[in-house]
XYZ file of N, CA and C in Angstrom:
711
model
N 93.185 -51.430 -34.525
C 93.663 -50.071 -34.282
C 95.158 -50.127 -33.973
N 95.983 -49.791 -34.931
C 97.429 -49.788 -34.737
C 97.881 -48.381 -34.365
N 98.778 -48.299 -33.416
C 99.234 -46.999 -32.932
C 100.719 -47.070 -32.619
N 101.303 -45.897 -32.467
C 102.689 -45.828 -32.012
C 102.682 -45.415 -30.550
N 103.321 -46.214 -29.714
C 103.325 -45.990 -28.272
C 104.747 -45.740 -27.798
N 104.919 -44.717 -26.999
C 106.202 -44.416 -26.382
C 106.190 -44.955 -24.962
N 107.154 -45.828 -24.648
C 107.300 -46.393 -23.304
C 108.472 -45.711 -22.620
N 108.198 -45.016 -21.527
C 109.247 -44.366 -20.740
C 109.311 -45.081 -19.397
N 110.273 -45.976 -19.247
C 110.364 -46.858 -18.081
C 111.835 -47.152 -17.809
N 112.312 -46.865 -16.583
C 113.739 -47.049 -16.308
C 114.106 -48.511 -16.050
N 113.130 -49.358 -15.780
C 113.374 -50.788 -15.616
C 113.369 -51.434 -17.000
N 114.556 -51.825 -17.471
C 114.680 -52.331 -18.838
C 113.849 -53.592 -19.058
N 113.813 -54.482 -18.068
C 113.043 -55.718 -18.219
C 111.547 -55.432 -18.315
N 111.075 -54.499 -17.476
C 109.656 -54.140 -17.505
C 109.310 -53.476 -18.832
N 110.174 -52.584 -19.299
C 109.932 -51.903 -20.573
C 109.868 -52.903 -21.728
N 110.759 -53.899 -21.700
C 110.772 -54.895 -22.763
C 109.506 -55.741 -22.741
N 109.008 -56.081 -21.553
C 107.771 -56.842 -21.444
C 106.601 -56.067 -22.041
N 106.505 -54.780 -21.706
C 105.417 -53.954 -22.227
C 105.538 -53.828 -23.746
N 106.767 -53.643 -24.228
C 106.973 -53.520 -25.676
C 106.483 -54.766 -26.410
N 106.796 -55.954 -25.872
C 106.381 -57.196 -26.514
C 104.859 -57.335 -26.544
N 104.212 -56.982 -25.462
C 102.748 -57.047 -25.430
C 102.141 -56.085 -26.455
N 102.694 -54.875 -26.537
C 102.182 -53.898 -27.492
C 102.351 -54.387 -28.931
N 103.524 -54.917 -29.243
C 103.774 -55.378 -30.600
C 102.932 -56.608 -30.934
N 102.646 -57.430 -29.921
C 101.764 -58.572 -30.144
C 100.371 -58.112 -30.559
N 99.948 -56.930 -30.081
C 98.632 -56.388 -30.432
C 98.669 -55.546 -31.704
N 99.821 -55.493 -32.355
C 99.908 -54.815 -33.641
C 100.417 -53.387 -33.593
N 100.807 -52.922 -32.411
C 101.310 -51.560 -32.278
C 102.818 -51.521 -32.516
N 103.338 -50.345 -32.786
C 104.777 -50.116 -32.762
C 105.115 -49.399 -31.467
N 106.352 -49.546 -31.016
C 106.721 -48.974 -29.725
C 108.147 -48.458 -29.748
N 108.359 -47.342 -29.083
C 109.687 -46.816 -28.809
C 109.911 -46.906 -27.304
N 111.147 -47.198 -26.889
C 111.464 -47.355 -25.474
C 112.585 -46.395 -25.092
N 112.364 -45.652 -24.015
C 113.400 -44.805 -23.420
C 113.395 -45.060 -21.920
N 114.463 -44.601 -21.244
C 114.619 -44.958 -19.838
C 114.752 -43.776 -18.891
N 114.521 -42.569 -19.381
C 114.476 -41.420 -18.476
C 113.554 -40.358 -19.061
N 113.151 -39.412 -18.213
C 112.162 -38.425 -18.615
C 112.630 -37.494 -19.719
N 113.887 -37.118 -19.687
C 114.394 -36.213 -20.725
C 114.393 -36.899 -22.087
N 114.803 -38.156 -22.102
C 114.773 -38.911 -23.360
C 113.339 -39.094 -23.843
N 112.395 -39.222 -22.901
C 110.988 -39.361 -23.279
C 110.497 -38.126 -24.020
N 110.860 -36.945 -23.524
C 110.436 -35.710 -24.190
C 111.061 -35.586 -25.572
N 112.341 -35.942 -25.683
C 113.010 -35.864 -26.980
C 112.359 -36.812 -27.985
N 112.037 -38.034 -27.540
C 111.405 -39.010 -28.432
C 109.981 -38.597 -28.782
N 109.289 -37.998 -27.827
C 107.936 -37.512 -28.108
C 107.954 -36.490 -29.241
N 108.858 -35.532 -29.183
C 108.924 -34.500 -30.221
C 109.444 -35.073 -31.542
N 110.229 -36.139 -31.472
C 110.766 -36.730 -32.695
C 109.730 -37.579 -33.422
N 108.989 -38.419 -32.672
C 108.146 -39.412 -33.334
C 106.650 -39.146 -33.237
N 106.214 -38.244 -32.340
C 104.794 -37.929 -32.231
C 103.923 -39.135 -31.943
N 104.119 -39.828 -30.815
C 103.342 -41.039 -30.524
C 101.873 -40.735 -30.262
N 101.061 -41.779 -30.384
C 99.640 -41.663 -30.058
C 99.391 -41.784 -28.566
N 100.268 -42.500 -27.879
C 100.117 -42.767 -26.455
C 101.487 -42.822 -25.811
N 101.584 -42.283 -24.591
C 102.816 -42.369 -23.814
C 102.524 -43.140 -22.532
N 103.276 -44.219 -22.303
C 103.237 -44.951 -21.032
C 104.412 -44.448 -20.221
N 104.114 -43.793 -19.120
C 105.108 -42.972 -18.431
C 105.285 -43.434 -16.985
N 106.461 -43.969 -16.685
C 106.770 -44.349 -15.308
C 107.040 -43.079 -14.490
N 106.586 -43.072 -13.249
C 106.783 -41.882 -12.409
C 108.228 -41.766 -11.946
N 108.793 -42.861 -11.460
C 110.141 -42.823 -10.888
C 111.177 -43.121 -11.964
N 111.748 -42.055 -12.545
C 112.775 -42.196 -13.567
C 113.913 -41.230 -13.278
N 115.126 -41.548 -13.744
C 116.251 -40.628 -13.544
C 116.199 -39.436 -14.495
N 117.094 -38.493 -14.258
C 117.286 -37.280 -15.056
C 116.089 -36.344 -14.924
N 114.917 -36.815 -15.350
C 113.671 -36.060 -15.219
C 112.582 -37.062 -14.863
N 111.917 -36.864 -13.720
C 110.945 -37.873 -13.311
C 109.664 -37.779 -14.139
N 108.782 -38.780 -13.949
C 107.582 -38.860 -14.754
C 106.617 -37.712 -14.545
N 106.586 -37.171 -13.317
C 105.682 -36.051 -13.053
C 106.082 -34.838 -13.883
N 107.373 -34.514 -13.876
C 107.844 -33.372 -14.653
C 107.718 -33.641 -16.152
N 107.954 -34.877 -16.544
C 107.806 -35.219 -17.960
C 106.354 -35.083 -18.400
N 105.428 -35.505 -17.535
C 104.006 -35.390 -17.871
C 103.610 -33.920 -17.999
N 104.087 -33.098 -17.086
C 103.779 -31.667 -17.152
C 104.279 -31.073 -18.474
N 105.493 -31.459 -18.879
C 106.053 -30.945 -20.130
C 105.299 -31.481 -21.345
N 104.881 -32.744 -21.290
C 104.099 -33.314 -22.394
C 102.797 -32.562 -22.577
N 102.120 -32.263 -21.467
C 100.847 -31.564 -21.561
C 101.028 -30.118 -22.027
N 102.150 -29.515 -21.697
C 102.413 -28.170 -22.199
C 102.605 -28.187 -23.716
N 103.092 -29.329 -24.233
C 103.337 -29.438 -25.673
C 102.121 -29.930 -26.439
N 101.265 -30.741 -25.786
C 100.136 -31.343 -26.503
C 99.040 -31.751 -25.535
N 97.791 -31.444 -25.899
C 96.639 -31.953 -25.159
C 96.059 -33.178 -25.843
N 96.568 -33.536 -27.016
C 95.998 -34.626 -27.784
C 96.538 -35.989 -27.387
N 97.826 -36.083 -27.114
C 98.425 -37.383 -26.840
C 97.865 -37.951 -25.535
N 97.553 -39.244 -25.559
C 97.072 -39.915 -24.350
C 98.271 -40.275 -23.471
N 98.118 -40.105 -22.165
C 99.200 -40.385 -21.217
C 98.695 -41.329 -20.141
N 99.392 -42.448 -19.977
C 99.097 -43.411 -18.929
C 100.300 -43.477 -18.002
N 100.109 -43.167 -16.740
C 101.217 -43.132 -15.790
C 101.274 -44.429 -14.990
N 102.518 -44.880 -14.726
C 102.770 -46.079 -13.927
C 103.553 -45.690 -12.682
N 103.177 -46.234 -11.554
C 103.893 -45.893 -10.333
C 103.769 -47.002 -9.305
N 104.757 -47.091 -8.436
C 104.697 -48.023 -7.312
C 103.931 -47.426 -6.146
N 103.633 -46.138 -6.212
C 102.898 -45.470 -5.149
C 101.409 -45.526 -5.465
N 100.626 -45.952 -4.470
C 99.233 -46.282 -4.773
C 98.211 -45.512 -3.943
N 98.627 -44.419 -3.286
C 97.642 -43.682 -2.502
C 96.732 -42.873 -3.412
N 95.581 -42.502 -2.900
C 94.641 -41.700 -3.672
C 95.253 -40.361 -4.051
N 96.061 -39.785 -3.159
C 96.688 -38.501 -3.462
C 97.656 -38.618 -4.633
N 98.356 -39.748 -4.735
C 99.250 -39.959 -5.874
C 98.455 -39.988 -7.178
N 97.318 -40.689 -7.142
C 96.446 -40.754 -8.317
C 95.971 -39.371 -8.721
N 95.459 -38.619 -7.776
C 94.915 -37.303 -8.092
C 96.001 -36.358 -8.565
N 97.204 -36.501 -7.991
C 98.321 -35.673 -8.425
C 98.646 -35.947 -9.885
N 98.643 -37.240 -10.272
C 98.921 -37.586 -11.661
C 97.868 -37.043 -12.612
N 96.596 -37.145 -12.238
C 95.526 -36.614 -13.080
C 95.609 -35.101 -13.182
N 95.987 -34.466 -12.080
C 96.093 -33.009 -12.076
C 97.186 -32.534 -13.021
N 98.202 -33.357 -13.208
C 99.280 -33.019 -14.138
C 98.860 -33.211 -15.591
N 97.732 -33.900 -15.800
C 97.237 -34.089 -17.161
C 97.243 -35.520 -17.644
N 97.579 -36.479 -16.769
C 97.517 -37.886 -17.179
C 96.066 -38.293 -17.402
N 95.853 -39.220 -18.325
C 94.508 -39.701 -18.631
C 94.145 -40.947 -17.837
N 95.150 -41.679 -17.407
C 94.902 -42.876 -16.617
C 96.150 -43.142 -15.781
N 96.018 -44.072 -14.822
C 97.028 -44.247 -13.791
C 96.969 -45.699 -13.345
N 98.108 -46.390 -13.369
C 98.165 -47.772 -12.887
C 99.266 -47.920 -11.861
N 99.004 -48.750 -10.862
C 99.999 -48.988 -9.826
C 100.722 -50.309 -10.072
N 101.993 -50.331 -9.695
C 102.805 -51.541 -9.803
C 102.664 -52.351 -8.516
N 102.708 -53.681 -8.616
C 102.753 -54.470 -9.857
C 101.393 -54.497 -10.539
N 101.396 -54.662 -11.840
C 100.151 -54.675 -12.599
C 100.159 -55.855 -13.566
N 98.987 -56.220 -14.016
C 98.845 -57.274 -15.011
C 99.082 -56.688 -16.396
N 99.998 -57.251 -17.190
C 100.186 -56.755 -18.555
C 98.905 -56.802 -19.380
N 98.049 -57.809 -19.132
C 96.780 -57.880 -19.870
C 95.874 -56.707 -19.505
N 95.863 -56.332 -18.234
C 95.062 -55.169 -17.856
C 95.646 -53.897 -18.453
N 96.981 -53.809 -18.477
C 97.620 -52.651 -19.095
C 97.198 -52.527 -20.551
N 97.162 -53.642 -21.286
C 96.757 -53.600 -22.689
C 95.296 -53.176 -22.823
N 94.465 -53.591 -21.881
C 93.059 -53.164 -21.917
C 92.965 -51.664 -21.717
N 93.776 -51.126 -20.811
C 93.785 -49.675 -20.606
C 94.271 -48.967 -21.870
N 95.299 -49.521 -22.498
C 95.835 -48.938 -23.730
C 94.752 -48.882 -24.801
N 94.019 -49.985 -24.985
C 92.959 -50.002 -25.992
C 91.904 -48.936 -25.703
N 91.537 -48.794 -24.438
C 90.524 -47.807 -24.071
C 91.011 -46.396 -24.358
N 92.242 -46.091 -23.965
C 92.772 -44.746 -24.187
C 92.908 -44.434 -25.675
N 93.327 -45.402 -26.452
C 93.473 -45.164 -27.886
C 92.130 -44.946 -28.561
N 91.099 -45.653 -28.107
C 89.763 -45.413 -28.667
C 89.314 -43.993 -28.393
N 89.616 -43.483 -27.206
C 89.189 -42.129 -26.858
C 89.998 -41.074 -27.604
N 91.283 -41.340 -27.768
C 92.153 -40.319 -28.337
C 92.197 -40.351 -29.858
N 91.800 -41.483 -30.451
C 91.921 -41.623 -31.902
C 91.083 -40.598 -32.636
N 91.682 -39.953 -33.638
C 90.956 -38.942 -34.418
C 91.090 -39.288 -35.890
N 90.337 -40.253 -36.309
C 90.417 -40.718 -37.690
C 89.535 -39.874 -38.594
N 90.094 -39.367 -39.742
C 89.273 -38.558 -40.642
C 88.153 -39.350 -41.290
N 88.235 -40.691 -41.267
C 87.199 -41.479 -41.896
C 86.168 -42.021 -40.925
N 86.175 -41.510 -39.680
C 85.229 -42.035 -38.693
C 83.796 -41.666 -39.069
N 82.809 -42.409 -38.614
C 81.424 -42.135 -38.988
C 80.933 -40.812 -38.438
N 79.729 -40.432 -38.905
C 79.157 -39.155 -38.498
C 79.077 -39.051 -36.988
N 79.320 -37.843 -36.485
C 79.259 -37.601 -35.056
C 78.198 -36.567 -34.743
N 78.355 -35.919 -33.606
C 77.379 -34.951 -33.141
C 78.091 -33.716 -32.624
N 77.540 -32.548 -32.945
C 78.000 -31.306 -32.342
C 77.038 -30.968 -31.212
N 77.564 -30.896 -30.013
C 76.757 -30.609 -28.826
C 77.019 -29.179 -28.391
N 75.944 -28.463 -28.071
C 76.103 -27.088 -27.608
C 75.371 -26.901 -26.291
N 76.058 -26.301 -25.348
C 75.482 -25.942 -24.054
C 75.928 -24.522 -23.751
N 75.040 -23.553 -23.990
C 75.441 -22.156 -23.831
C 76.578 -21.837 -24.787
N 77.685 -21.263 -24.298
C 78.802 -20.902 -25.177
C 79.747 -22.061 -25.459
N 79.456 -23.242 -24.908
C 80.358 -24.388 -25.036
C 79.888 -25.272 -26.192
N 80.809 -25.596 -27.103
C 80.525 -26.465 -28.240
C 81.474 -27.645 -28.194
N 80.904 -28.845 -28.279
C 81.684 -30.079 -28.276
C 81.384 -30.850 -29.555
N 82.384 -31.040 -30.385
C 82.231 -31.786 -31.634
C 82.794 -33.182 -31.413
N 81.896 -34.185 -31.365
C 82.334 -35.533 -31.020
C 82.989 -36.278 -32.174
N 82.861 -35.772 -33.397
C 83.536 -36.417 -34.522
C 84.935 -35.850 -34.728
N 85.104 -34.566 -34.463
C 86.411 -33.935 -34.625
C 87.186 -33.836 -33.311
N 86.524 -34.216 -32.223
C 87.146 -34.149 -30.900
C 87.661 -32.749 -30.600
N 86.801 -31.767 -30.823
C 87.164 -30.385 -30.532
C 86.183 -29.783 -29.550
N 86.672 -28.819 -28.784
C 85.851 -28.063 -27.840
C 86.101 -26.583 -28.097
N 85.018 -25.788 -28.125
C 85.140 -24.342 -28.272
C 84.318 -23.651 -27.186
N 84.804 -22.527 -26.759
C 84.064 -21.686 -25.825
C 83.963 -20.295 -26.432
N 82.726 -19.861 -26.715
C 82.510 -18.583 -27.404
C 83.305 -18.516 -28.703
N 83.421 -19.654 -29.384
C 84.111 -19.707 -30.664
C 85.600 -19.915 -30.584
N 86.184 -19.810 -29.394
C 87.626 -19.982 -29.232
C 87.932 -21.429 -28.865
N 88.948 -22.029 -29.482
C 89.254 -23.428 -29.182
C 89.751 -23.614 -27.748
N 89.368 -24.730 -27.168
C 89.797 -25.097 -25.822
C 90.473 -26.458 -25.908
N 91.726 -26.536 -25.523
C 92.448 -27.806 -25.552
C 92.058 -28.646 -24.347
N 91.678 -29.898 -24.597
C 91.267 -30.802 -23.524
C 92.005 -32.127 -23.649
N 92.309 -32.719 -22.524
C 92.832 -34.076 -22.538
C 91.687 -35.026 -22.899
N 91.994 -36.259 -23.304
C 90.904 -37.202 -23.623
C 89.919 -37.389 -22.475
N 90.405 -37.462 -21.243
C 89.499 -37.619 -20.113
C 88.599 -36.417 -19.917
N 89.169 -35.220 -20.052
C 88.371 -34.000 -19.931
C 87.330 -33.919 -21.034
N 87.731 -34.321 -22.242
C 86.794 -34.273 -23.366
C 85.609 -35.198 -23.124
N 85.869 -36.407 -22.671
C 84.788 -37.360 -22.444
C 83.831 -36.858 -21.371
N 84.362 -36.271 -20.327
C 83.506 -35.726 -19.269
C 82.631 -34.604 -19.812
N 83.245 -33.689 -20.554
C 82.498 -32.547 -21.072
C 81.451 -32.991 -22.092
N 81.795 -33.964 -22.933
C 80.841 -34.455 -23.927
C 79.637 -35.107 -23.260
N 79.884 -35.874 -22.201
C 78.778 -36.527 -21.493
C 77.827 -35.495 -20.915
N 78.371 -34.410 -20.349
C 77.534 -33.394 -19.719
C 76.870 -32.492 -20.759
N 77.576 -32.210 -21.861
C 77.008 -31.339 -22.893
C 75.838 -31.999 -23.605
N 75.788 -33.337 -23.583
C 74.665 -34.042 -24.198
C 73.381 -33.854 -23.398
N 73.520 -33.446 -22.127
C 72.347 -33.266 -21.259
C 72.539 -32.027 -20.381
N 72.563 -30.830 -20.982
C 72.755 -29.617 -20.181
C 71.676 -29.490 -19.107
N 72.093 -29.047 -17.944
C 71.161 -28.886 -16.840
C 70.943 -30.144 -16.033
N 71.342 -31.297 -16.589
C 71.193 -32.556 -15.864
C 72.300 -32.661 -14.822
N 71.941 -33.091 -13.625
C 72.927 -33.241 -12.560
C 73.521 -34.646 -12.621
N 74.825 -34.715 -12.797
C 75.543 -35.987 -12.856
C 76.236 -36.239 -11.525
N 76.036 -37.412 -10.975
C 76.820 -37.791 -9.803
C 78.247 -38.096 -10.257
N 79.174 -38.064 -9.319
C 80.549 -38.402 -9.651
C 80.644 -39.842 -10.138
N 79.884 -40.732 -9.512
C 79.924 -42.135 -9.918
C 79.460 -42.302 -11.363
N 78.434 -41.559 -11.766
C 77.930 -41.645 -13.131
C 78.949 -41.112 -14.133
N 79.575 -39.997 -13.804
C 80.601 -39.450 -14.687
C 81.804 -40.381 -14.772
N 82.154 -40.983 -13.651
C 83.274 -41.917 -13.628
C 83.003 -43.106 -14.535
N 81.772 -43.578 -14.525
C 81.387 -44.692 -15.393
C 81.482 -44.289 -16.849
N 81.093 -43.057 -17.170
C 81.154 -42.579 -18.552
C 82.588 -42.480 -19.050
N 83.508 -42.112 -18.162
C 84.877 -41.844 -18.584
C 85.757 -43.082 -18.501
N 85.738 -43.740 -17.371
C 86.683 -44.826 -17.132
C 86.049 -46.201 -17.063
N 84.737 -46.285 -16.931
C 84.147 -47.573 -16.626
C 84.364 -47.894 -15.153
N 84.019 -49.077 -14.744
C 84.212 -49.470 -13.362
C 85.650 -49.918 -13.201
N 86.400 -49.295 -12.322
C 87.836 -49.479 -12.222
C 88.265 -49.327 -10.780
N 88.983 -50.297 -10.255
C 89.316 -50.228 -8.842
C 90.405 -49.216 -8.535
N 91.141 -48.742 -9.546
C 92.212 -47.803 -9.291
C 91.770 -46.350 -9.414
N 90.697 -46.083 -10.142
C 90.230 -44.725 -10.353
C 89.135 -44.422 -9.349
N 89.222 -43.268 -8.701
C 88.243 -42.929 -7.677
C 87.380 -41.769 -8.143
N 86.306 -41.541 -7.411
C 85.393 -40.458 -7.762
C 86.063 -39.097 -7.638
N 87.073 -38.994 -6.799
C 87.764 -37.712 -6.670
C 88.510 -37.327 -7.940
N 88.798 -38.302 -8.804
C 89.431 -37.959 -10.077
C 88.517 -37.079 -10.918
N 87.194 -37.236 -10.758
C 86.245 -36.371 -11.452
C 86.440 -34.927 -11.013
N 86.658 -34.722 -9.714
C 86.879 -33.362 -9.201
C 88.098 -32.721 -9.854
N 89.135 -33.518 -10.092
C 90.348 -32.987 -10.723
C 90.055 -32.567 -12.161
N 89.338 -33.397 -12.913
C 88.989 -33.032 -14.288
C 88.128 -31.768 -14.317
N 87.175 -31.667 -13.409
C 86.318 -30.484 -13.360
C 87.144 -29.242 -13.051
N 88.031 -29.342 -12.089
C 88.879 -28.205 -11.741
C 89.709 -27.752 -12.933
N 90.288 -28.711 -13.659
C 91.114 -28.353 -14.812
C 90.283 -27.753 -15.942
N 89.072 -28.266 -16.157
C 88.197 -27.694 -17.182
C 87.795 -26.267 -16.831
N 87.479 -26.021 -15.582
C 87.100 -24.669 -15.168
C 88.225 -23.672 -15.423
N 89.440 -24.089 -15.220
C 90.582 -23.204 -15.490
C 90.663 -22.829 -16.966
N 90.122 -23.699 -17.824
C 90.257 -23.489 -19.262
C 89.172 -22.613 -19.865
N 87.950 -22.598 -19.245
C 86.931 -21.770 -19.887
C 86.067 -20.946 -18.939
N 86.211 -21.090 -17.656
C 85.451 -20.237 -16.751
C 86.172 -18.906 -16.546
N 85.482 -17.760 -16.691
C 86.128 -16.466 -16.421
C 86.686 -16.394 -15.005
N 85.972 -16.954 -14.045
C 86.443 -17.025 -12.658
C 86.225 -18.458 -12.171
N 87.266 -19.304 -12.243
C 87.096 -20.705 -11.854
C 86.610 -20.896 -10.423
N 86.848 -19.899 -9.555
C 86.405 -20.026 -8.163
C 84.906 -19.778 -8.014
N 84.318 -19.106 -9.001
C 82.871 -18.877 -9.009
C 82.332 -19.276 -10.379
N 82.305 -20.583 -10.670
C 81.948 -21.038 -12.021
C 80.515 -20.702 -12.391
N 80.352 -20.345 -13.656
C 79.030 -20.031 -14.178
C 78.463 -21.185 -14.985
N 79.320 -21.944 -15.653
C 78.846 -22.960 -16.591
C 78.970 -24.367 -16.020
N 80.138 -24.752 -15.574
C 80.336 -26.086 -15.007
C 80.257 -25.945 -13.488
N 79.066 -26.194 -12.951
C 78.801 -25.834 -11.556
C 78.640 -27.083 -10.681
N 78.893 -26.871 -9.393
C 78.737 -27.924 -8.395
C 77.325 -27.910 -7.829
N 76.719 -29.068 -7.752
C 75.453 -29.229 -7.049
C 75.802 -29.948 -5.750
N 75.867 -29.198 -4.682
C 76.419 -29.709 -3.435
C 75.665 -30.934 -2.938
N 76.437 -31.930 -2.562
C 75.863 -33.167 -2.062
C 75.452 -34.142 -3.142
N 75.549 -33.715 -4.422
C 75.122 -34.586 -5.521
C 76.241 -34.781 -6.535
N 76.661 -33.704 -7.199
C 77.679 -33.821 -8.224
C 77.846 -32.542 -9.009
N 77.756 -32.637 -10.345
C 77.997 -31.485 -11.212
C 76.946 -31.413 -12.316
N 76.762 -30.190 -12.835
C 75.938 -30.031 -14.026
C 76.555 -28.947 -14.907
N 76.213 -29.007 -16.199
C 76.677 -28.034 -17.177
C 75.494 -27.155 -17.552
N 75.592 -25.880 -17.276
C 74.513 -24.960 -17.587
C 74.485 -24.621 -19.074
N 73.327 -24.205 -19.561
C 73.193 -23.795 -20.955
C 72.050 -24.518 -21.628
N 71.505 -23.904 -22.668
C 70.423 -24.519 -23.432
C 70.967 -25.670 -24.269
N 70.197 -26.718 -24.375
C 70.631 -27.903 -25.128
C 70.454 -27.693 -26.623
N 71.430 -28.163 -27.375
C 71.315 -28.171 -28.842
C 72.298 -29.202 -29.365
N 71.852 -30.016 -30.294
C 72.731 -31.028 -30.895
C 72.401 -31.162 -32.367
N 73.432 -31.419 -33.168
C 73.211 -31.642 -34.596
C 74.179 -32.695 -35.086
N 73.737 -33.473 -36.031
C 74.591 -34.508 -36.612
C 75.594 -33.870 -37.551
N 76.777 -34.485 -37.615
C 77.813 -34.005 -38.529
C 78.207 -35.138 -39.463
N 78.685 -34.753 -40.615
C 79.099 -35.768 -41.592
C 80.516 -36.199 -41.351
């Protein structure tokens, strides 16, 4: 799986190390050193993945991530930061990042995260048959990576899509946060169960008429979440 990756990192040595690892795995990479340059390069080259450092000059990574998500829900975003509190993680996810790594990190682990994100975000027209999942007014097409609510398209980040697809496959089933976390990220020491709450909150904003009183993606207190609606699935070519 070859992809184009944009590296936005103000530490030139760190950026060069990441670039070499990416190219060793067969990817191409562009390198910039501030948030404004990252946005310009994103619009110029249309990368598949953005590796985004939080602490950058001109425009920091948080603002750059917000602008990236305003421009596209398709591109995968992995944020890097020296700050490692849970609140920092949740803040990054709330901005629309798909994954989050703290410095210092292992380049091999970074490449593993890159492979995982690219598998989720990749939308190849030649991919094998998928499934259209329906739960009430929500439709999730796992081959085209699209979500619709009452026929209207809903833009989702890769993490949001994976969560919704897992729940749409079993409407009415109550998923614990740990189970959803396993479906989306696997077992990971940096990602916490509260990240699921952030994805749920963002999804509710996108298709619930009143996110404060959700009708479809509801909380089962003390357990987790479930997606309401009658189950229906069909294979797609």
